[in-house]
Every structure is written in structure tokens, then in C-alpha cells.
Amino acid sequence: MRTTKENLVIAISMALFVLLLSLVLAVGGLGYILPPPQVRLIASWYLRVTFNPFERLFSAMAPEGVTSIVWDFRGLDTLFETTVFYLAIIGSIAIARGVIGGHKEVDEKKLGLSLIVKSVTRISLGMILAVAASIALHGHLTPGGGFQGGASAAVAPLILLVVFSRYFIEKHGITKNTMLILRSIGLFGIGMTAFIVVIIALASGAPAFVFQNQPKTIAPTGMPFEIGGALTGGTLWFFNVFEMVAVAAGFTIIFLLLAIPEEEYKKILRLGGGEHE
Amino acid sequence: MGFDYILVIIGEVLIAIGIFCDLVASIGMLRFPNFYVRLHAATLGTIGGAVVPLIGAALVAAGSDFLGTYRWFMAGGAVITAILVLMLAPAGSHALARAAHRSGAAKVFPKIADHLEEDRGGMK
């Protein structure tokens, strides 16, 4: 329990903090124009070239600036971020190796929450997936993208896990191994999309960059930015789709591993740990 | 013009009902004696205080001619949100109440009758 004196000290220090911070802002500690104009130069450059048919050599040809920056202007950076995320998932799978999680033969009707919650979940499941798909598939046109769409799609298996229990969804195909396969398909797609322009250019003998999207000065090959008048953003659409699959499957693996009871882990520990599946 | 005006008035009335429900719900949350009655107050806040004013906002948006075509986007978004809340909030509070009763985490203390407890076989 906190005493009154401690509460008083906390309150006064919080008030002092806010006052000092406002003083710093008021006397111009961070400059008088926020954000500073130096940042605005680079921002205006991105705004100019994100979708600009008159400057094809600099443009990403997708109207959504964030996705253009994430998957085109700094594409390799995003690739390595993605790699970090999947290394983390691989690490957690490695920690849980040998833990099967017990395929109990149980009565499905008695598992999970009540019938009311189950029905509502069944109705809302399709809507969750539809929203996730729209976030990811329109990622090059409207705010959103592959990671956001995948994270939204992972809500669906999470809700299934809570409402129907892990035994139920593992019986119906959402297991660690199928998710691992899906995740690998997503990662393979991301890798292939990074090289697709190179592969096209190799066929015609022209030079090309890895992670290239639109034509550049010395590498004239590029992805088409529209198909039949619909904007695709070249490689951006493919990156978003594959990233969604990979992220959704990766998060599902984590949720499945977290849902394994502590007892199962303890069983493995008691055995000495060395056994593999 | 006249029809739009009627829509806006009905929408504002619904929003006013929502404000009243929210006020009653917040008083109930503070004053009610145990978990289950407080949950009842909370559901009053979600249905009466969120779904009803959302439909009211949809009607106001539909009646606001100066917004142009975009008023239909706003109205549609509000109606869909209202339907989702109407469907999901009761399921959530039902799951909460059921779990609390089954686990015995929340005592039914000032009680007149607890038929569910009798059905499950008496006192815990």
C-alpha cells in the first residue's frame, strides 16, 4: 500500500514534469516551427514521386505513400525486418520442440464457451477475414498493407482458439505444421517477388536490380503498374499478399504455442528435454 | 428538404436517448452492489448508449444534404458498426457473466434468488 506522502510526491512530480515540458516547448526548445522544414524537403520529395507518371524513373507508381516507402523505396530494410520477425517465430518453435500438446479425444460439444458465443463467432469470423483481406489487398491504394492485414487475419484463429478451444481447431486443420507450410509459402512468395524483375530481365538480357519495381535509368525492365486500368503498384501488391499469408500464419503459430498447457511443457522438462518428435 | 429535416430530428432524438442511457449506465456502474448487476448496467451502456446513438448518427448523416454523396458512406459505416456492436457486445457480456458464475469468481451477494445456482446443484 502506498502512503499519502508517496502519493503526494508522485502527483507533484507528474505536475512538475508536465509544466517543465510545456516550458521547454514554450521557449522553443524543439524549434519554433514543428516539424522542422528540413524534414519537409524529404517529405515533399516522397509526395512528388510516390505516384507520378511523368517521373517514371523515380516513382513507385502506387498512390499509397507508406506502402511505396515500405516495399519499394526502402524495400530491403523491410525484408530484413520481416526476417527478424520470422526468426523470432522460428525461435519460439524451437523452444517448444517436442511439445505435441496432447491430442485428447474429447467431446467437441463440451469444449469451449457456450452456444451463444460460438454462433456469434461463426458469424463474425467471415467478416474478420474479409476486413483483413481488404486491408492487405488494397494496401497499395489505401492505408494498410501486408503486415496489418495479416495481423487482422490472425485475430480469426485467435478467437477460434479461445471460443472453440485448441483441440477443436487442431482437429479441423489449423495445426502448427499446416501454419508452418502456409508461412513458408508466404516467405517463398516474398523472395520470388524480390527477384521477379531480375528473372524477367534475364530472359531479355537486360540489367536489373534485386528488389526492383519500376524501370530505372540503367535497368529499363519493370513491373506493370496497372492491369486493365486497375492500379497494382507493380510488385507492391504481391508483397502485400504474401506478407499477409506469412504474418497471419506466423501469429497463429505463436497463439497455438501459447495455448499449450503448462503441464505439457513440464512433462517434457521432466523427461530431460532431449527427445525429438 | 422537409424529409431530410425529419431524418435529422429523429437522429438527434436517438442520440439524446443514447446520452440518457449512457448517463444511467454510468450511475449504475458506480452504485450497483455486485458484478452481475453492474454488468447489466454496462450492457445498457453498450446497447442503449452506443447502438441507438450510432443509428441516430446514421440518420443525421443521411439527412445532411450538404455532405454530398459522402453522407451515404458515413451513414452506412454507422449502421454497420451499430449492427456489429448489437451482435458482439451481448455475446461478450454473456461470456463474462457465464464465466464469472461458473468459476465462482464473483459472488452473487445481495441476492433474492439464484435459479442458475439451484439448477447446478446448490451452494458452492
CSV table of C-alpha atoms in Angstrom, one decimal, chain A residues 113-114 116-117 120 123 127, chain B residues 84 87-88 91 94-95 98:
chain,number,residue,atom,x,y,z
A,113,LEU,CA,-17.6,-21.4,-24.5
A,114,SER,CA,-21.4,-21.5,-24.7
A,116,ILE,CA,-24.4,-18.3,-28.0
A,117,VAL,CA,-20.7,-17.2,-28.1
A,120,VAL,CA,-21.7,-15.2,-32.9
A,123,ILE,CA,-21.0,-15.2,-37.9
A,127,MET,CA,-16.2,-10.6,-41.5
B,84,LEU,CA,-21.7,-5.3,-35.2
B,87,MET,CA,-24.3,-8.6,-32.2
B,88,LEU,CA,-20.9,-8.8,-30.4
B,91,ALA,CA,-22.1,-12.2,-26.7
B,94,HIS,CA,-22.9,-13.3,-21.8
B,95,ALA,CA,-19.5,-15.0,-21.8
B,98,ARG,CA,-21.2,-17.2,-17.5
